[in-house]
Tab-separated table of C-alpha atoms and ligand atoms in Angstrom:
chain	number	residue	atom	x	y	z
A	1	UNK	CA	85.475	-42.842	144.801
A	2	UNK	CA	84.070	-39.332	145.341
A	3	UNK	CA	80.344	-40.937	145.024
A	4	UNK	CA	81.340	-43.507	147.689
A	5	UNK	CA	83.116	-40.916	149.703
A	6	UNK	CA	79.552	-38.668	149.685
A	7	UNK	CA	77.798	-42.100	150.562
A	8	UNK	CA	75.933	-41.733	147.482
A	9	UNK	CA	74.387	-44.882	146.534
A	10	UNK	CA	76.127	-45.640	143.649
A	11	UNK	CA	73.379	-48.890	142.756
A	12	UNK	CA	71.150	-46.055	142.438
A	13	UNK	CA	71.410	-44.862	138.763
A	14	UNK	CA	69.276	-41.491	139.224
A	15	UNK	CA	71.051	-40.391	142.054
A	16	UNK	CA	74.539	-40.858	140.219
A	17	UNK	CA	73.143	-38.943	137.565
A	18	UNK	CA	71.793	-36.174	139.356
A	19	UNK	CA	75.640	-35.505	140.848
A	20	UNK	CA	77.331	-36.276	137.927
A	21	UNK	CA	75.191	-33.543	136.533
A	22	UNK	CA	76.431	-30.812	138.959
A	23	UNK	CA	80.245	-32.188	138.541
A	24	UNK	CA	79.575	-31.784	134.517
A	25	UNK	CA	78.838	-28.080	135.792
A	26	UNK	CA	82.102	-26.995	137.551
A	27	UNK	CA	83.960	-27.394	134.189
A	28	UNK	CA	82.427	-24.653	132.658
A	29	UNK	CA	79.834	-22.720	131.165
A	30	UNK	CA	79.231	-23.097	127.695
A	31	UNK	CA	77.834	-20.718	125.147
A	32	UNK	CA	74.567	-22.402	124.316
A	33	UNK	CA	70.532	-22.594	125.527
A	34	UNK	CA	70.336	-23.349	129.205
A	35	UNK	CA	66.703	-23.546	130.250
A	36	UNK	CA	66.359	-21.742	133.331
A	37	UNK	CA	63.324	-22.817	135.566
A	38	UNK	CA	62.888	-19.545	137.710
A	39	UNK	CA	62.931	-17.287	134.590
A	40	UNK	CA	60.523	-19.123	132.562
A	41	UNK	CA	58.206	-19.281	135.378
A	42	UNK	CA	58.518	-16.122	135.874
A	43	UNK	CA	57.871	-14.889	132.758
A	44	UNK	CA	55.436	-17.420	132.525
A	45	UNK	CA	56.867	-19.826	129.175
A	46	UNK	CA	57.691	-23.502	129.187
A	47	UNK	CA	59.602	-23.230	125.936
A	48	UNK	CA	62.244	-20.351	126.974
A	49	UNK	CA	65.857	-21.084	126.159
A	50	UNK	CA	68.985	-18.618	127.237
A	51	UNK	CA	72.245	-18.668	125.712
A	52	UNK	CA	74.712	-16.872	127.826
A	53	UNK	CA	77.750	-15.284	125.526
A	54	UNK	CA	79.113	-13.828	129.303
A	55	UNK	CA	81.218	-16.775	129.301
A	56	UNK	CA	83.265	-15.840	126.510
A	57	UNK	CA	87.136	-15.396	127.452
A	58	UNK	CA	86.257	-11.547	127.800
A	59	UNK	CA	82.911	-11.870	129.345
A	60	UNK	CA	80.450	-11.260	126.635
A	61	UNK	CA	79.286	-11.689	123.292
A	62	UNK	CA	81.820	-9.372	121.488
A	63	UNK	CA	84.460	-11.846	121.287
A	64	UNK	CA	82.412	-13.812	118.457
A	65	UNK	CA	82.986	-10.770	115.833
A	66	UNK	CA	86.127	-9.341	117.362
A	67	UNK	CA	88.369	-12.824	116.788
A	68	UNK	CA	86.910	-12.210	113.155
A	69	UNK	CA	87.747	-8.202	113.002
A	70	UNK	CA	91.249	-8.901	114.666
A	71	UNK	CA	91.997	-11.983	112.546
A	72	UNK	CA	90.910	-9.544	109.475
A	73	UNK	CA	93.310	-6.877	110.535
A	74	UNK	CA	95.990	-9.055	111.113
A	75	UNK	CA	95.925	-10.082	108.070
A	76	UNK	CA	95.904	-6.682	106.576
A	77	UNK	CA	98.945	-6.281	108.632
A	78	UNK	CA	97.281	-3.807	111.061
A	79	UNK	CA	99.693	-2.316	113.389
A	80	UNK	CA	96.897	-0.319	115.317
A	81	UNK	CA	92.817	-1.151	115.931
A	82	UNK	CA	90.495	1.425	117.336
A	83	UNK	CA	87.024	1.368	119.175
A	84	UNK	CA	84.315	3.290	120.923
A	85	UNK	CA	82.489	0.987	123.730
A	86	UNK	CA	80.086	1.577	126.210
A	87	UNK	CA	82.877	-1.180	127.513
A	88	UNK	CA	82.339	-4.875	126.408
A	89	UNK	CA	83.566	-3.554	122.863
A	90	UNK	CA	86.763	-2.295	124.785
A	91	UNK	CA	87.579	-5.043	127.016
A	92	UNK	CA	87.520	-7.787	124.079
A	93	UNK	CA	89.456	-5.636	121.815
A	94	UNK	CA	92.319	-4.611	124.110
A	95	UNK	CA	92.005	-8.777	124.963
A	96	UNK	CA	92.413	-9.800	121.402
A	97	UNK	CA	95.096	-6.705	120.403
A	98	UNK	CA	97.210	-7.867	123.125
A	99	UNK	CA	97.052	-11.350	122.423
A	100	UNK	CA	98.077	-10.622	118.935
A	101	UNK	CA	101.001	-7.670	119.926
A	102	UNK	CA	98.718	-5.051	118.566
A	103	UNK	CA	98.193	-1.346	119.799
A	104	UNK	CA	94.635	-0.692	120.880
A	105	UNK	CA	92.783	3.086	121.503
A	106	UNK	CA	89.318	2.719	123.166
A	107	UNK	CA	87.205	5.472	123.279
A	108	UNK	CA	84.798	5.878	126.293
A	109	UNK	CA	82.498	8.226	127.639
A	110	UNK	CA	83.656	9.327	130.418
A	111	UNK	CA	82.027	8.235	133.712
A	112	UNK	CA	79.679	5.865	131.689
A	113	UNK	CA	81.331	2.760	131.926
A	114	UNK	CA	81.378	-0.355	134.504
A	115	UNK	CA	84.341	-0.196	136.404
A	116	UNK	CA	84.494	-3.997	135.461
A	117	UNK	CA	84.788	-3.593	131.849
A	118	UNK	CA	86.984	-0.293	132.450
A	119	UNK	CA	89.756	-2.443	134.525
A	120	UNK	CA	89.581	-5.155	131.791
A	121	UNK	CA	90.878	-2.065	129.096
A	122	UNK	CA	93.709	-0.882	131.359
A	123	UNK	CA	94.609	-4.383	132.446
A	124	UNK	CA	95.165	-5.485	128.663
A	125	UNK	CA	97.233	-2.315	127.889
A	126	UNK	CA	94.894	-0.637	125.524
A	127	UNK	CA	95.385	3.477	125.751
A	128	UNK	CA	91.532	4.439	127.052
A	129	UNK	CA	90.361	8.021	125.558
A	130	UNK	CA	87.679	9.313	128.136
A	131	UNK	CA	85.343	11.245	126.492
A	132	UNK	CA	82.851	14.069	127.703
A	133	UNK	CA	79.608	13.093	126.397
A	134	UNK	CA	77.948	9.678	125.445
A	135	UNK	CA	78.349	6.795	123.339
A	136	UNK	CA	77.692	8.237	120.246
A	137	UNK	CA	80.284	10.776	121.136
A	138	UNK	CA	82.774	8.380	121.859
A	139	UNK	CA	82.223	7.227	118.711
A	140	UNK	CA	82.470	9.916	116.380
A	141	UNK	CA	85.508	10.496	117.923
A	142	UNK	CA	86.988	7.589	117.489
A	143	UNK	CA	85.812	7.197	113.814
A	144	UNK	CA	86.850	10.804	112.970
A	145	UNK	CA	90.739	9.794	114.954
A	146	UNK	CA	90.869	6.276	112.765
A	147	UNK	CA	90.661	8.126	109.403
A	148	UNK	CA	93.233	10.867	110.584
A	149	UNK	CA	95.959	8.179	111.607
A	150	UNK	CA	94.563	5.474	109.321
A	151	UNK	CA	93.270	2.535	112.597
A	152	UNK	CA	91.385	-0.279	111.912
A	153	UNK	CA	88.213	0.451	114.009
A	154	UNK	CA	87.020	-2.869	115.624
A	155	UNK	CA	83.489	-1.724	116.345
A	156	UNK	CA	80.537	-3.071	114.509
A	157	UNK	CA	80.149	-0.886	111.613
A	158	UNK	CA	83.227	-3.121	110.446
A	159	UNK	CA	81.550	-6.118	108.214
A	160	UNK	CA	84.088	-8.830	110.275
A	161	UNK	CA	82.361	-8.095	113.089
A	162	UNK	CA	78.886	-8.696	112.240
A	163	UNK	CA	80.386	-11.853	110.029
A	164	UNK	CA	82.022	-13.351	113.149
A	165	UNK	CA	78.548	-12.807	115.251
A	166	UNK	CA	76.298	-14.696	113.494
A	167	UNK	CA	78.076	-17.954	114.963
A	168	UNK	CA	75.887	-16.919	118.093
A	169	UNK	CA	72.793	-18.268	115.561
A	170	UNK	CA	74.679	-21.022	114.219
A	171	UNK	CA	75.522	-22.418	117.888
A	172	UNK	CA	71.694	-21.619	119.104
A	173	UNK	CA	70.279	-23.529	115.675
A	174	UNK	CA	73.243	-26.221	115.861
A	175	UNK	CA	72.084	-27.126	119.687
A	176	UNK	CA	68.306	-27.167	118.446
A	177	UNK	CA	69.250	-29.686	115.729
A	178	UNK	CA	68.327	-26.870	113.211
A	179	UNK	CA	64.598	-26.718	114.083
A	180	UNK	CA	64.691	-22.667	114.548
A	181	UNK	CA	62.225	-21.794	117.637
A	182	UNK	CA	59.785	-19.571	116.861
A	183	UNK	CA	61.618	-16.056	118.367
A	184	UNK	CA	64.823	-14.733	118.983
A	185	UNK	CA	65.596	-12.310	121.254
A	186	UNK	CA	68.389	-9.612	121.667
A	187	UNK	CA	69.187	-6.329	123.890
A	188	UNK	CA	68.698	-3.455	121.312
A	189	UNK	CA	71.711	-1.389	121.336
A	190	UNK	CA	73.922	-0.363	118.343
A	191	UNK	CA	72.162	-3.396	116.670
A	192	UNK	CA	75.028	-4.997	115.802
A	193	UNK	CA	73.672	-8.136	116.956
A	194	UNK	CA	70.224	-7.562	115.251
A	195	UNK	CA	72.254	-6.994	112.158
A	196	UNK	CA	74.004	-10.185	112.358
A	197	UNK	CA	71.430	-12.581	113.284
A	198	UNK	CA	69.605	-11.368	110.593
A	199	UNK	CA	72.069	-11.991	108.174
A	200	UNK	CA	72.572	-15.118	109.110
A	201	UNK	CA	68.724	-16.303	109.337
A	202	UNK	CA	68.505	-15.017	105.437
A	203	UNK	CA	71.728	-16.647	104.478
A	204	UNK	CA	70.990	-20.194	105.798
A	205	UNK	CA	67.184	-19.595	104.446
A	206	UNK	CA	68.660	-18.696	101.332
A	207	UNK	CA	70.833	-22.050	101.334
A	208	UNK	CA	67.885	-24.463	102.679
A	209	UNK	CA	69.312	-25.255	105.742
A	210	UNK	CA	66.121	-23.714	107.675
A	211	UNK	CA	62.867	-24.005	106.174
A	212	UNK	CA	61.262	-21.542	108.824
A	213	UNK	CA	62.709	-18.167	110.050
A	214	UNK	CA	62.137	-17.322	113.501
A	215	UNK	CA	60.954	-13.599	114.429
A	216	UNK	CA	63.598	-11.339	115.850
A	217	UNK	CA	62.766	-9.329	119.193
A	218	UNK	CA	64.819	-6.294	119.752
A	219	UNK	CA	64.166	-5.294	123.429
A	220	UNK	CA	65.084	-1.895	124.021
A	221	UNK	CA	66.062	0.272	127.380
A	222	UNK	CA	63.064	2.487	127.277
A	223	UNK	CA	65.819	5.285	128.155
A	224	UNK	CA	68.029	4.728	124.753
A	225	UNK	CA	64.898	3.640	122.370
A	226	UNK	CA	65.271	5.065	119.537
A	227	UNK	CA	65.069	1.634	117.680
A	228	UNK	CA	61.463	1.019	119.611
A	229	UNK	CA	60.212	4.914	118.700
A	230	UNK	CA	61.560	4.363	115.275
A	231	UNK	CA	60.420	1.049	114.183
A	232	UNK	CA	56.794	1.483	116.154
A	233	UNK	CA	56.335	5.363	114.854
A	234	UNK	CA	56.139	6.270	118.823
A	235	UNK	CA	58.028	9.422	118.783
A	236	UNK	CA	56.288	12.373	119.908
A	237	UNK	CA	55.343	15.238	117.497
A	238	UNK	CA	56.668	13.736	114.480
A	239	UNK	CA	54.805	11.524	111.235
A	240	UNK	CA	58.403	9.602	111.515
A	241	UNK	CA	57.558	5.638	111.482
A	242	UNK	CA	59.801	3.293	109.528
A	243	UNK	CA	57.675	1.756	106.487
A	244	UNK	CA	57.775	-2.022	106.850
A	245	UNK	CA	58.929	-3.314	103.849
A	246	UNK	CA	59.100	0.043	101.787
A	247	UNK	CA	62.605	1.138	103.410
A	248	UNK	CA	63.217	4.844	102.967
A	249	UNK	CA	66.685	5.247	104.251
A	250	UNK	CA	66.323	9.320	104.727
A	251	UNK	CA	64.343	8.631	107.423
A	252	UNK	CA	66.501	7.780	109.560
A	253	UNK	CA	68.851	10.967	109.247
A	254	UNK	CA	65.554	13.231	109.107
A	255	UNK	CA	64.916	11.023	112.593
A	256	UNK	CA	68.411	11.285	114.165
A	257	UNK	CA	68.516	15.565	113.168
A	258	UNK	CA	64.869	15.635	115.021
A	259	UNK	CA	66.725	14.062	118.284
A	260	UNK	CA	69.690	16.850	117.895
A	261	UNK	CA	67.182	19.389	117.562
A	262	UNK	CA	65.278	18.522	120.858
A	263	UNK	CA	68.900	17.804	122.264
A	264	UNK	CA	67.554	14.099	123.630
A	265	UNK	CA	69.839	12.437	125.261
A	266	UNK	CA	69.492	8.199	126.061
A	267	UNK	CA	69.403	7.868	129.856
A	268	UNK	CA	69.516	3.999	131.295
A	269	UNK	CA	71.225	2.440	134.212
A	270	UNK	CA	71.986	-0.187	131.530
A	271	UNK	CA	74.982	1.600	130.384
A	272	UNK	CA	75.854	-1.252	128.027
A	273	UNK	CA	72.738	0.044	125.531
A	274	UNK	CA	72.645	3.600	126.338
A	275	UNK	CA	73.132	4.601	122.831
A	276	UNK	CA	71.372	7.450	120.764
A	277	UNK	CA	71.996	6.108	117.298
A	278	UNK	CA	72.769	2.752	116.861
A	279	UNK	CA	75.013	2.694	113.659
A	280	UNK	CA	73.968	-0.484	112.297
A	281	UNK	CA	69.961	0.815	112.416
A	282	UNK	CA	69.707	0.446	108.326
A	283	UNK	CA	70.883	-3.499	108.858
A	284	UNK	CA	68.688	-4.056	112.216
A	285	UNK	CA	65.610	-2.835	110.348
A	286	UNK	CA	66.218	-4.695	107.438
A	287	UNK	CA	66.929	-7.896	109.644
A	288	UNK	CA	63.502	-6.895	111.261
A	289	UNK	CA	61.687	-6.539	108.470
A	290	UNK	CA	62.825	-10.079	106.730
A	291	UNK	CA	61.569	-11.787	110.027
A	292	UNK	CA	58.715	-10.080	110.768
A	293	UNK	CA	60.571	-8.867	113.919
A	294	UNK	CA	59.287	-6.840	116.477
A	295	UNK	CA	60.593	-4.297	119.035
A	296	UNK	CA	59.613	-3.525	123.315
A	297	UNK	CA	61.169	-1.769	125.668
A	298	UNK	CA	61.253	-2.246	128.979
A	299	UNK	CA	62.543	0.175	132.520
A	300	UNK	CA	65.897	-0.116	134.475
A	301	UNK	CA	63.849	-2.091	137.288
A	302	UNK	CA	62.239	-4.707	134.255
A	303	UNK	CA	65.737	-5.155	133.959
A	304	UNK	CA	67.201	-5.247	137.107
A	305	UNK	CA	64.585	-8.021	138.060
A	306	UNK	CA	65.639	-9.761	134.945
A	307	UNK	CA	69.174	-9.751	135.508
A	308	UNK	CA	68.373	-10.977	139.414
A	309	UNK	CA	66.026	-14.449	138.025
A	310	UNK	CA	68.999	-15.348	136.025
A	311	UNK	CA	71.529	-14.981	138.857
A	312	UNK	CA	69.050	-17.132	141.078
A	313	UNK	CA	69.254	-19.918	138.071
A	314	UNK	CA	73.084	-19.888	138.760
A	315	UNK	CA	73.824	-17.864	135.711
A	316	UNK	CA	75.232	-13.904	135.861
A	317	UNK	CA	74.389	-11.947	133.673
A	318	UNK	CA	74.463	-7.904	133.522
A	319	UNK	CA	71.882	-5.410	133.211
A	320	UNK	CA	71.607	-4.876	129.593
A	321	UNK	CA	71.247	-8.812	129.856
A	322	UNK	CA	68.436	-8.957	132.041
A	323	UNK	CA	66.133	-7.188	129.439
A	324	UNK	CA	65.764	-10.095	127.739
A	325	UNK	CA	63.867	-12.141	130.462
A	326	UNK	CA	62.338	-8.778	130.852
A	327	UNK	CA	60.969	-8.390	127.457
A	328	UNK	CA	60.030	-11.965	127.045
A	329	UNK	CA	58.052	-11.394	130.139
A	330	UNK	CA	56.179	-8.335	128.602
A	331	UNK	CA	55.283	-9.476	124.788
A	332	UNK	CA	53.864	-12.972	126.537
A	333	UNK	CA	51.594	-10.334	128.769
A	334	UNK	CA	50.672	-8.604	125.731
A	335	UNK	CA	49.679	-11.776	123.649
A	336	UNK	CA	52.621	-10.887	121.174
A	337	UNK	CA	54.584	-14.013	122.358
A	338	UNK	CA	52.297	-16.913	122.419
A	339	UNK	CA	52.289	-19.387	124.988
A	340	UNK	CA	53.321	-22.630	123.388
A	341	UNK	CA	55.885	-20.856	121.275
A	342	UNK	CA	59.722	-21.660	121.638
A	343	UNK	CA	61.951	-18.841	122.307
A	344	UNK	CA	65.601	-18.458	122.350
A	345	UNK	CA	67.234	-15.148	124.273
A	346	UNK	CA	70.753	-14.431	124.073
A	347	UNK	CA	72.070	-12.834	127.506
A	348	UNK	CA	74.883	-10.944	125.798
A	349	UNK	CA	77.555	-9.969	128.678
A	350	UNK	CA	78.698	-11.063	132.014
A	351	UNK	CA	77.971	-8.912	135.486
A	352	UNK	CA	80.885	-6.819	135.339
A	353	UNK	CA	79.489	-3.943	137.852
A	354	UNK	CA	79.502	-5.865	141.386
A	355	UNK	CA	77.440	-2.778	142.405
A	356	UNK	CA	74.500	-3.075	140.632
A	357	UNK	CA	73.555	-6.910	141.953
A	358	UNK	CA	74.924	-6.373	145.530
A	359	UNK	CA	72.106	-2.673	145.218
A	360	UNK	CA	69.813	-4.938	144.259
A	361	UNK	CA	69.960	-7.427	146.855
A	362	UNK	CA	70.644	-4.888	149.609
A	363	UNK	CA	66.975	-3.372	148.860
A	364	UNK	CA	64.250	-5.268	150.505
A	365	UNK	CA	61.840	-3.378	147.680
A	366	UNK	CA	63.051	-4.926	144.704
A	367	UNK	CA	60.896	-8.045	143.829
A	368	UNK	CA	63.530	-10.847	143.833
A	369	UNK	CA	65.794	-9.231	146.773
A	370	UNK	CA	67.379	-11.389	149.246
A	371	UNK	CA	68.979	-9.136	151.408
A	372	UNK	CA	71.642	-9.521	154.226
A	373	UNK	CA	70.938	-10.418	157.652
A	374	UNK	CA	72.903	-9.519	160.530
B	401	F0G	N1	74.406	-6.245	125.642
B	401	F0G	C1	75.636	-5.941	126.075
B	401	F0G	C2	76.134	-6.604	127.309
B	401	F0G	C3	76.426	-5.020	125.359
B	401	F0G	O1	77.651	-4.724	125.800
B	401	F0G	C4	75.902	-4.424	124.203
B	401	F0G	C5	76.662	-3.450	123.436
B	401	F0G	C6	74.614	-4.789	123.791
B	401	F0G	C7	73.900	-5.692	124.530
B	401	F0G	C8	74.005	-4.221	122.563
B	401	F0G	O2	74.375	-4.975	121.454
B	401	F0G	O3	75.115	-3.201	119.914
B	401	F0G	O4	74.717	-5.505	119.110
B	401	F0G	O5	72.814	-4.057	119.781
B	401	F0G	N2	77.760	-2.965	123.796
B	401	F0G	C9	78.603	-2.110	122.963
B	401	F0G	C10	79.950	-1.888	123.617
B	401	F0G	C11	77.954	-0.872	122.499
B	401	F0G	O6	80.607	-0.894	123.322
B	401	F0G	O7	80.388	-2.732	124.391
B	401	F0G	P1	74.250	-4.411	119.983
């Protein structure tokens, strides 16, 4: 009736087709590779695949690990869970604590957080704890205030977590009939993520149900890169460069006292991956290391221009998001990424900062701007 009603002619089996595709798209978006025309010719790749997590009930790709950390504490008859978040973390726990009649404390750095994912917190009744400093603040805070009172902390230093996340691999490898592509690629932040995809990869290796494993790329904010300086021994006036295959876990601690020393501080627009020291670095480099993974980094304005191809595709996706397509973009120009390869990005979070698109589209500079007429 509704094809008739549009005077489509229904004799006509490709135009039927072609509406019944964009009726199949009002009833949701699902959690799986979308191919996205303007971003792969943009970043110049046939074979480019993104799997938005945004549309998870809280809006990114925590919820895969926290319905595993929550169920875990539930179980353990957990009155109370506890997180630091640069604010997806935050928004999917207080979701999941007040679906299950549990207290929540988030731990935040104060002024550092998308009003977005800030309202979420509040609006699910979890008790925010603003904190002056940064992410890794926020979170020694909130580790040092679980052990006093004895919370269950929900971020991803808890094993659940990084359990529950690897069904982002299992959904991108279930979709692709279990032919892995050749790369997959994350934002870098406290490598949770990294950690879990590359558990999974050497799990189902382990168990035959791959035969190849694809190469991880981390992309990193190139102002919270410690990952990128680590792993590619870029960091000025040190010998520090992580040993592929010969892991010397000191490092790491000698790496993170050289950053207190020189007081540096992780700077990005991205405020999802401003992080110092990711706490899951150990499991992110082995997970690098067993795929032959590599790390980039790209600018706020890589990102931003990212983040805008993807909303032109019809997707959202937020900053931290966007340096995926950005990264992509850069290891094809450097010859890293080869052209007929088959890549798979994960856009981890929803736009939750109207601002920062709406910016964007109000400057006639940026590359992909359309902005308002009057
Ligand atoms: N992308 C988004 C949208 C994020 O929110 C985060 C992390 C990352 C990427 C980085 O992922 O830690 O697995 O490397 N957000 C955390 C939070 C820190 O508190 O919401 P990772």
């Amino acid at each position: 009736e509704l094809l008739n009603f549009c005077q489509i002619d229904t004799e006509n089996i490709d135009q039927c087709s072609k509406y019944l595709v964009s009726l199949d798209g009002a009833e949701g978006r699902l959690s799986k590779p979308y191919h996205m025309s303007r971003v792969s010719k943009y970043v110049g790749l046939q074979n480019l695949w993104l799997q938005p997590e945004g549309y998870n009930p809280s809006g990114s790709f925590k919820d895969n690990g926290m319905t595993t950390a929550v169920t875990h504490a539930k179980l353990v008859k957990i009155k109370k869970i506890i997180c630091a978040s640069t604010g997806n973390t935050s928004a999917s726990a207080a979701m999941y604590a007040a679906n299950e009649n549990m207290d929540c404390d988030v731990y935040i750095p104060a002024g550092e957080v998308a009003p977005g994912k800030l309202s979420q917190a509040f609006q699910f009744g979890a008790q925010v704890v603003e904190i002056k400093g940064n992410f890794d603040d926020a979170l020694s805070a909130s580790l040092k205030q679980a052990g006093q009172i004895g919370g269950y902390t929900v971020n991803s230093v808890n094993p659940f977590r990084i359990e529950g996340q690897k069904t982002i691999v299992f959904r991108v490898l279930e979709y692709l009939d279990w032919n892995p592509p050749d790369w997959i690629v994350y934002p870098g932040g406290a490598l949770g993520n990294t950690s879990s995809c590359g558990k999974a990869l050497m799990e189902l290796y382990e168990w035959g149900w791959i035969k190849k494993i694809p190469r991880l790329a981390i992309v990193n904010s190139e102002g919270a890169n410690t990952l990128y300086n680590l792993y590619n021994g870029k960091f000025e006036n040190t010998e520090l460069r992580w040993n592929k295959g010969k892991p010397d876990t000191g490092l790491v601690s000698r790496y993170y006292d050289h950053m207190d020393k020189n007081n540096l501080r992780p700077k990005t627009k991205a405020t999802a991956i401003q992080i110092a020291k990711p706490a899951n670095i150990l499991k992110g480099l082995r997970a690098l290391d067993f795929t032959n993974g590599i790390v980039t980094q790209v600018s706020d304005s890589e990102m931003l221009d990212g983040m805008a191809l993807v909303g032109l595709n019809g997707f959202d996706c937020e900053m931290a998001s966007g340096a995926v397509p950005a990264g992509v973009k850069k290891l094809i120009e450097q010859g890293i990424i080869k052209k007929d390869e088959s890549v798979v990005g994960i856009l981890t979070g929803r736009q939750k900062d109207s601002s920062i698109p709406v910016d964007y589209h109000k400057n006639p500079q940026n590359q992909f701007a359309i902005p308002p007429r009057s």
